[in-house]
Amino acid sequence: MIPVNTPLLSGNELKYVAECIETGWISSEGGYVTQFETQFAQYVNRNHGIAVANGSAALDIAVKALGVGKGDEVIMPAFTIISPAQSIVTAGAIPVLVDSDPITWNMDVTQIEAKITSKTKAILVVHIYGLPVDMDPVLALCEKYNLKLIEDAAEMHGQTYKGKMCGSFGDISIFSFYPNKHITTGEGGMIVCNNDEAAEKCKKLRNLAFEPQGRRFIHYELGWNYRMTNLQAALGVAQLEKMEFHIQRKREIGNLYSKGLKELRGFQLPLVNTEYAENIYWVFGLTADTEEQKEVMVKKLSDAKIGTRPFFWCMHEQPVFQKMGLFKNESYPAAEKLARNGFYIPSGLGLTNEEIADVINVMIK
Ligand SMILES: *Cc1c(COP(=O)(O)O)cnc(C)c1O
């Protein structure tokens, strides 16, 4: 069996986690949490890092910390994981969707401006699968209409846009450390920002909205317990030491697949690069010309004991949102095609070159 993801834990992970256990520092109080926050924030050129329980939690906090609430509209891609839409909806706000660019799979930024209304409070960008969103036009719109920018960089550790780190663009940006991301803490996430006040707000929301001063256990607002443990942060510090290697290996995997699958007809491979970035191949995705063709390929791979995952499912086609009356009669053709015809093949850091060759052979055959 070649699973769709296997993590790589080849550095100081065991040593640092063992130290947590030996010293008894296993909760969110512990030196590794602040060390991981400081080092990660530095890595993406931000003033503040706030470690949290997972990437979805980071989005909940980011949305609330920027004051998005009842009646506000937030513009975001139709094609993404549900987390950002869920954070917007649970904050009482309305996600307003934008179709995808069929080639980069990211939000088509030329379609954003037409969606801006007097209720628009923020734009939430999601960098998808390996290439960043074209940020300059988005930044210009935020400036022109005085909108907040939330950046979901959950899949973009170490990726850059025109030489600037992904995760350095948002008023608040977030990362995930789920085991299929470039570095992992098992479960985990990070909020990064430059503004001191926003950072304080995020820290407070992560910690049940305890007041930083005054009588403990008296609360003036609601937050969550979204804290990261020292055990997770210990993993994170060890993984961060391997960041450059992980990124290099992801690109190697991407390049091996790109070369090996070059002759594959009827499927579109990920772009190797755009004018503003080189693909970092969070996952190696393909889109088939037809849905049937995708089904056949996925079945052949499954018969050969090779794991695949379908692409995300569009937000306007989510039963949970349709039940709420959201996105009635809306359609986003490019996003719908990606959702139906796209899938990804084994892309984890634990993958060997022999396994990559096997996957290529089965697909070409
Ligand atoms: C992984 C991911 C998330 C969610 O992160 P979790 O840590 O799994 O909650 C959010 N957004 C995107 C784009 C992701 O890929």
Coordinates of C-alpha atoms and ligand atoms in Angstrom, one line a residue:
M1 CA 0.0 0.0 0.0
I2 CA 1.3 3.5 -0.9
P3 CA -0.8 5.9 1.3
V4 CA -1.7 9.3 0.1
N5 CA 0.4 10.8 3.0
T6 CA 3.1 9.6 5.3
P7 CA 4.8 12.2 7.6
L8 CA 8.5 12.5 8.0
L9 CA 9.7 12.7 11.7
S10 CA 13.4 12.3 11.2
G11 CA 15.0 14.9 13.4
N12 CA 14.9 15.9 17.1
E13 CA 11.2 15.1 17.5
L14 CA 11.6 12.3 19.9
K15 CA 14.3 14.0 22.0
Y16 CA 12.2 17.2 22.5
V17 CA 8.9 15.4 23.2
A18 CA 10.8 13.1 25.7
E19 CA 12.1 16.2 27.4
C20 CA 8.5 17.5 27.9
I21 CA 7.6 14.3 29.5
E22 CA 10.7 14.1 31.7
T23 CA 10.2 17.6 32.9
G24 CA 6.4 17.4 33.3
W25 CA 5.8 20.4 31.0
I26 CA 3.0 18.9 28.8
S27 CA 0.3 21.6 28.8
S28 CA 0.3 24.9 26.9
E29 CA 2.5 26.3 29.6
G30 CA 6.0 25.4 28.6
G31 CA 9.1 26.7 26.9
Y32 CA 8.6 25.0 23.5
V33 CA 5.3 26.9 22.8
T34 CA 7.0 30.3 23.0
Q35 CA 10.1 29.0 21.2
F36 CA 8.0 27.7 18.4
E37 CA 5.9 30.9 18.2
T38 CA 9.0 33.1 18.1
Q39 CA 10.9 31.0 15.6
F40 CA 7.9 30.4 13.2
A41 CA 7.0 34.1 13.2
Q42 CA 10.6 35.0 12.4
Y43 CA 10.6 32.4 9.6
V44 CA 7.6 34.1 7.9
N45 CA 8.8 37.6 8.7
R46 CA 6.0 38.5 11.2
N47 CA 6.2 40.3 14.6
H48 CA 3.9 37.8 16.3
G49 CA 3.2 34.1 16.3
I50 CA 0.3 32.7 18.3
A51 CA 0.2 28.9 18.4
V52 CA -3.2 27.2 18.4
A53 CA -4.8 23.8 18.4
N54 CA -5.2 23.5 14.6
G55 CA -5.5 25.6 11.4
S56 CA -9.3 25.8 11.6
A57 CA -9.1 27.2 15.1
A58 CA -6.7 29.8 13.8
L59 CA -9.3 30.9 11.2
D60 CA -12.0 31.1 13.9
I61 CA -9.8 33.4 15.9
A62 CA -8.6 35.5 12.9
V63 CA -12.1 36.2 11.7
K64 CA -13.3 37.2 15.2
A65 CA -10.1 39.2 16.1
L66 CA -10.6 41.4 12.9
G67 CA -14.1 42.2 14.1
V68 CA -16.0 40.3 11.4
G69 CA -19.5 39.7 12.7
K70 CA -23.2 39.7 12.1
G71 CA -24.2 41.0 8.6
D72 CA -20.7 41.5 7.4
E73 CA -19.7 39.9 4.0
V74 CA -16.3 38.2 3.5
I75 CA -15.1 37.4 0.0
M76 CA -13.4 34.0 -0.4
P77 CA -12.9 31.3 -3.0
A78 CA -15.7 28.8 -3.8
F79 CA -13.1 26.1 -4.1
T80 CA -11.4 25.4 -0.8
I81 CA -11.6 23.3 2.4
I82 CA -14.6 24.2 4.5
S83 CA -12.7 25.7 7.4
P84 CA -12.6 29.4 6.3
A85 CA -16.3 29.4 5.3
Q86 CA -17.2 27.7 8.6
S87 CA -15.3 30.4 10.5
I88 CA -17.1 33.2 8.7
V89 CA -20.6 31.6 9.0
T90 CA -20.2 30.8 12.7
A91 CA -19.1 34.4 13.3
G92 CA -22.5 35.4 11.9
A93 CA -21.1 36.8 8.7
I94 CA -21.8 35.8 5.1
P95 CA -19.2 34.2 2.8
V96 CA -19.3 35.7 -0.7
L97 CA -17.8 33.3 -3.2
V98 CA -15.4 33.8 -6.2
D99 CA -14.7 31.3 -8.9
S100 CA -11.3 29.6 -9.5
D101 CA -8.6 30.1 -12.1
P102 CA -8.7 26.7 -13.9
I103 CA -4.9 26.7 -14.4
T104 CA -3.5 27.7 -11.0
W105 CA -6.6 26.4 -9.1
N106 CA -6.6 29.6 -6.9
M107 CA -9.3 32.2 -6.6
D108 CA -9.6 34.2 -9.9
V109 CA -8.7 37.6 -8.5
T110 CA -10.1 39.4 -11.5
Q111 CA -13.6 38.5 -10.3
I112 CA -13.2 39.9 -6.8
E113 CA -14.1 43.6 -7.4
A114 CA -17.5 42.8 -8.8
K115 CA -18.4 41.1 -5.5
I116 CA -17.5 44.0 -3.3
T117 CA -20.6 45.8 -1.6
S118 CA -21.1 48.2 1.2
K119 CA -21.2 45.2 3.6
T120 CA -17.9 43.7 2.5
K121 CA -15.6 43.7 5.5
A122 CA -12.7 41.5 4.4
I123 CA -11.2 39.4 1.7
L124 CA -10.1 35.9 2.8
V125 CA -7.5 34.4 0.4
V126 CA -6.6 30.7 0.4
H127 CA -3.4 29.6 -1.3
I128 CA -4.4 26.2 -2.9
Y129 CA -2.2 23.1 -3.3
G130 CA 1.2 24.7 -4.1
L131 CA 0.9 28.0 -5.9
P132 CA 0.1 31.3 -4.1
V133 CA -2.9 33.5 -5.0
D134 CA -1.9 36.5 -7.2
M135 CA -1.6 38.9 -4.2
D136 CA -0.9 42.3 -5.8
P137 CA -4.4 42.8 -7.2
V138 CA -5.9 41.6 -3.9
L139 CA -3.8 44.0 -1.8
A140 CA -4.8 46.9 -4.2
L141 CA -8.5 46.1 -3.6
C142 CA -8.0 46.0 0.2
E143 CA -6.4 49.4 0.0
K144 CA -9.0 50.9 -2.4
Y145 CA -12.0 49.7 -0.4
N146 CA -10.5 49.7 3.1
L147 CA -11.0 46.0 3.6
K148 CA -9.2 43.6 6.0
L149 CA -7.2 40.8 4.6
I150 CA -7.2 37.3 6.1
E151 CA -4.6 34.9 4.5
D152 CA -5.1 31.2 4.8
A153 CA -1.5 29.9 4.2
A154 CA -2.3 26.5 5.8
E155 CA -0.7 24.8 2.8
M156 CA 2.1 27.3 2.1
H157 CA 4.9 27.0 4.6
G158 CA 8.0 28.4 3.0
Q159 CA 6.3 29.4 -0.3
T160 CA 6.8 33.0 -1.5
Y161 CA 4.9 35.4 -3.7
K162 CA 7.3 37.6 -5.7
G163 CA 10.0 36.8 -3.2
K164 CA 7.9 37.6 -0.1
M165 CA 6.8 34.9 2.3
C166 CA 3.3 33.6 2.1
G167 CA 1.8 34.2 5.5
S168 CA 3.3 37.7 5.5
F169 CA 0.4 39.4 3.6
G170 CA -2.7 39.2 5.8
D171 CA -3.7 41.6 8.5
I172 CA -3.8 38.2 10.1
S173 CA -2.4 35.0 8.4
I174 CA -2.7 31.4 9.5
F175 CA -1.0 28.1 9.1
S176 CA -1.8 24.5 9.8
F177 CA 0.5 21.7 11.1
Y178 CA -1.7 18.8 10.3
P179 CA 0.5 15.7 9.3
N180 CA 0.1 16.3 5.6
K181 CA 1.5 19.9 5.8
H182 CA 5.1 20.8 5.1
I183 CA 5.8 20.6 8.9
T184 CA 3.6 18.9 11.4
T185 CA 2.8 18.9 15.1
G186 CA 0.2 16.1 14.8
E187 CA -2.6 18.7 15.1
G188 CA -1.7 22.3 15.4
G189 CA -1.9 25.8 13.9
M190 CA -0.3 29.2 14.0
I191 CA -1.7 32.7 13.7
V192 CA 0.8 35.3 12.5
C193 CA 0.5 39.1 12.3
N194 CA 2.4 42.3 12.8
N195 CA 0.0 44.4 14.8
D196 CA 0.5 44.3 18.6
E197 CA -3.2 44.9 19.4
A198 CA -4.4 42.1 17.0
A199 CA -1.8 39.7 18.5
E200 CA -3.2 40.5 22.0
K201 CA -6.7 39.9 20.8
C202 CA -5.8 36.6 19.3
K203 CA -4.0 35.4 22.4
K204 CA -7.0 36.3 24.5
L205 CA -9.5 34.5 22.2
R206 CA -7.3 31.4 22.2
N207 CA -7.4 31.3 26.0
L208 CA -11.2 31.4 26.8
A209 CA -11.0 35.2 26.6
F210 CA -9.4 35.4 30.1
E211 CA -8.6 39.0 30.8
P212 CA -4.8 39.7 30.8
Q213 CA -5.3 41.8 34.0
G214 CA -7.8 41.9 36.9
R215 CA -9.6 39.3 38.9
R216 CA -9.2 35.8 37.3
F217 CA -12.3 34.0 36.1
I218 CA -14.2 37.1 35.3
H219 CA -15.0 37.3 31.6
Y220 CA -16.2 40.2 29.4
E221 CA -16.4 38.3 26.1
L222 CA -16.3 34.7 24.8
G223 CA -13.4 32.9 23.2
W224 CA -12.3 29.3 22.9
N225 CA -9.8 27.0 24.5
Y226 CA -7.7 26.7 21.3
R227 CA -4.3 26.4 23.0
M228 CA -1.4 24.3 21.7
T229 CA 0.4 22.0 24.1
N230 CA 4.1 22.0 24.8
L231 CA 4.2 18.4 23.4
Q232 CA 2.9 19.6 20.1
A233 CA 5.2 22.7 20.1
A234 CA 8.2 20.4 20.8
L235 CA 7.4 18.5 17.6
G236 CA 7.0 21.9 15.9
V237 CA 10.5 23.1 16.9
A238 CA 12.1 19.9 15.7
Q239 CA 10.2 20.0 12.4
L240 CA 11.1 23.7 11.9
E241 CA 14.8 22.7 12.0
K242 CA 14.0 20.5 9.0
M243 CA 11.9 23.1 7.1
E244 CA 14.3 23.8 4.2
F245 CA 14.8 20.0 3.7
H246 CA 11.1 19.4 3.7
I247 CA 10.5 22.1 1.1
Q248 CA 13.3 20.9 -1.1
R249 CA 12.0 17.3 -0.9
K250 CA 8.4 18.4 -1.7
R251 CA 9.7 20.1 -4.8
E252 CA 11.8 17.1 -5.7
I253 CA 8.6 14.9 -5.4
G254 CA 6.7 17.4 -7.6
N255 CA 9.5 17.4 -10.2
L256 CA 9.7 13.6 -10.4
Y257 CA 6.0 13.4 -10.9
S258 CA 6.0 16.2 -13.5
K259 CA 8.7 14.5 -15.5
G260 CA 7.3 11.0 -15.2
L261 CA 3.7 12.0 -16.1
K262 CA 4.6 14.4 -18.9
E263 CA 3.2 12.1 -21.6
L264 CA 0.0 11.4 -19.7
R265 CA -2.8 12.5 -22.0
G266 CA -6.2 13.6 -20.8
F267 CA -5.0 15.1 -17.5
Q268 CA -3.7 18.5 -16.6
L269 CA -0.7 18.6 -14.3
P270 CA 0.1 21.3 -11.8
L271 CA 1.9 24.3 -13.2
V272 CA 5.7 24.1 -12.4
N273 CA 5.7 27.9 -11.9
T274 CA 3.9 31.1 -12.5
E275 CA 5.5 34.5 -13.0
Y276 CA 5.4 35.1 -9.3
A277 CA 6.2 31.7 -7.7
E278 CA 7.6 28.2 -8.1
N279 CA 5.2 25.4 -7.2
I280 CA 5.9 24.0 -3.7
Y281 CA 3.6 21.0 -4.3
W282 CA 1.8 20.8 -1.0
V283 CA 0.1 17.9 -2.8
F284 CA 0.5 16.7 -6.4
G285 CA -2.9 17.2 -7.9
L286 CA -4.2 16.4 -11.4
T287 CA -7.4 17.4 -13.1
A288 CA -8.9 15.0 -15.7
D289 CA -10.6 16.2 -18.9
T290 CA -13.7 14.4 -17.8
E291 CA -15.1 13.1 -14.5
E292 CA -15.3 9.5 -16.0
Q293 CA -11.6 9.6 -16.8
K294 CA -10.8 10.6 -13.2
E295 CA -13.0 7.8 -11.9
V296 CA -11.2 5.2 -14.1
M297 CA -7.7 6.5 -13.0
V298 CA -8.6 6.5 -9.3
K299 CA -10.0 3.0 -9.6
K300 CA -6.8 1.7 -11.4
L301 CA -4.6 3.3 -8.7
S302 CA -6.8 1.9 -5.9
D303 CA -6.5 -1.6 -7.5
A304 CA -2.7 -1.2 -7.4
K305 CA -3.0 -0.2 -3.7
I306 CA -2.1 3.4 -4.3
G307 CA -4.0 6.0 -2.3
T308 CA -5.6 9.1 -3.8
R309 CA -7.8 11.9 -2.5
P310 CA -10.5 13.8 -4.4
F311 CA -10.1 17.6 -4.6
F312 CA -12.0 19.9 -2.3
W313 CA -15.8 20.2 -2.8
C314 CA -17.1 23.7 -3.6
M315 CA -18.7 25.8 -0.8
H316 CA -21.9 26.6 -2.8
E317 CA -22.5 22.9 -3.2
Q318 CA -22.1 22.0 0.5
P319 CA -25.4 20.6 1.8
V320 CA -24.8 22.2 5.2
F321 CA -24.7 25.7 3.7
Q322 CA -27.6 25.0 1.2
K323 CA -29.7 24.0 4.2
M324 CA -29.0 27.5 5.7
G325 CA -30.2 29.1 2.5
L326 CA -26.8 30.2 1.4
F327 CA -25.6 30.5 -2.2
K328 CA -29.0 29.8 -3.8
N329 CA -28.8 29.4 -7.6
E330 CA -25.1 30.4 -7.6
S331 CA -22.7 28.6 -9.9
Y332 CA -18.9 28.7 -10.3
P333 CA -18.1 26.6 -13.3
A334 CA -14.3 26.5 -13.0
A335 CA -14.5 25.5 -9.3
E336 CA -17.2 22.9 -10.0
K337 CA -15.0 21.3 -12.6
L338 CA -12.0 21.2 -10.3
A339 CA -14.1 19.6 -7.6
R340 CA -15.4 16.9 -10.0
N341 CA -12.3 16.1 -12.1
G342 CA -9.5 16.7 -9.6
F343 CA -7.6 14.3 -7.4
Y344 CA -4.2 14.0 -5.9
I345 CA -1.7 11.2 -5.7
P346 CA 0.7 10.2 -2.8
S347 CA 2.6 13.4 -2.0
G348 CA 3.8 13.0 1.6
L349 CA 7.3 13.6 2.8
G350 CA 7.7 10.0 3.8
L351 CA 7.3 8.9 0.2
T352 CA 10.4 7.1 -1.4
N353 CA 11.6 7.5 -5.0
E354 CA 10.7 3.9 -5.7
E355 CA 7.2 4.5 -4.6
I356 CA 7.0 7.6 -6.9
A357 CA 8.2 5.4 -9.8
D358 CA 5.5 2.8 -9.0
V359 CA 2.8 5.4 -9.0
I360 CA 4.0 6.9 -12.3
N361 CA 4.2 3.4 -13.9
V362 CA 0.6 2.5 -12.9
M363 CA -0.7 5.9 -14.2
I364 CA 1.1 5.7 -17.5
K365 CA 0.0 2.1 -18.1
Ligands
LIG1 C1 -5.3 22.0 6.3 C2 -6.1 23.2 5.9 C3 -6.8 24.0 6.9 C4 -7.2 23.4 8.2 O1 -6.2 23.1 9.1 P1 -6.5 22.0 10.3 O2 -5.2 22.1 11.0 O3 -6.7 20.7 9.6 O4 -7.7 22.5 11.0 C5 -7.3 25.2 6.6 N1 -7.2 25.7 5.3 C6 -6.5 25.0 4.4 C7 -6.4 25.7 3.0 C8 -5.9 23.8 4.6 O5 -5.3 23.1 3.7

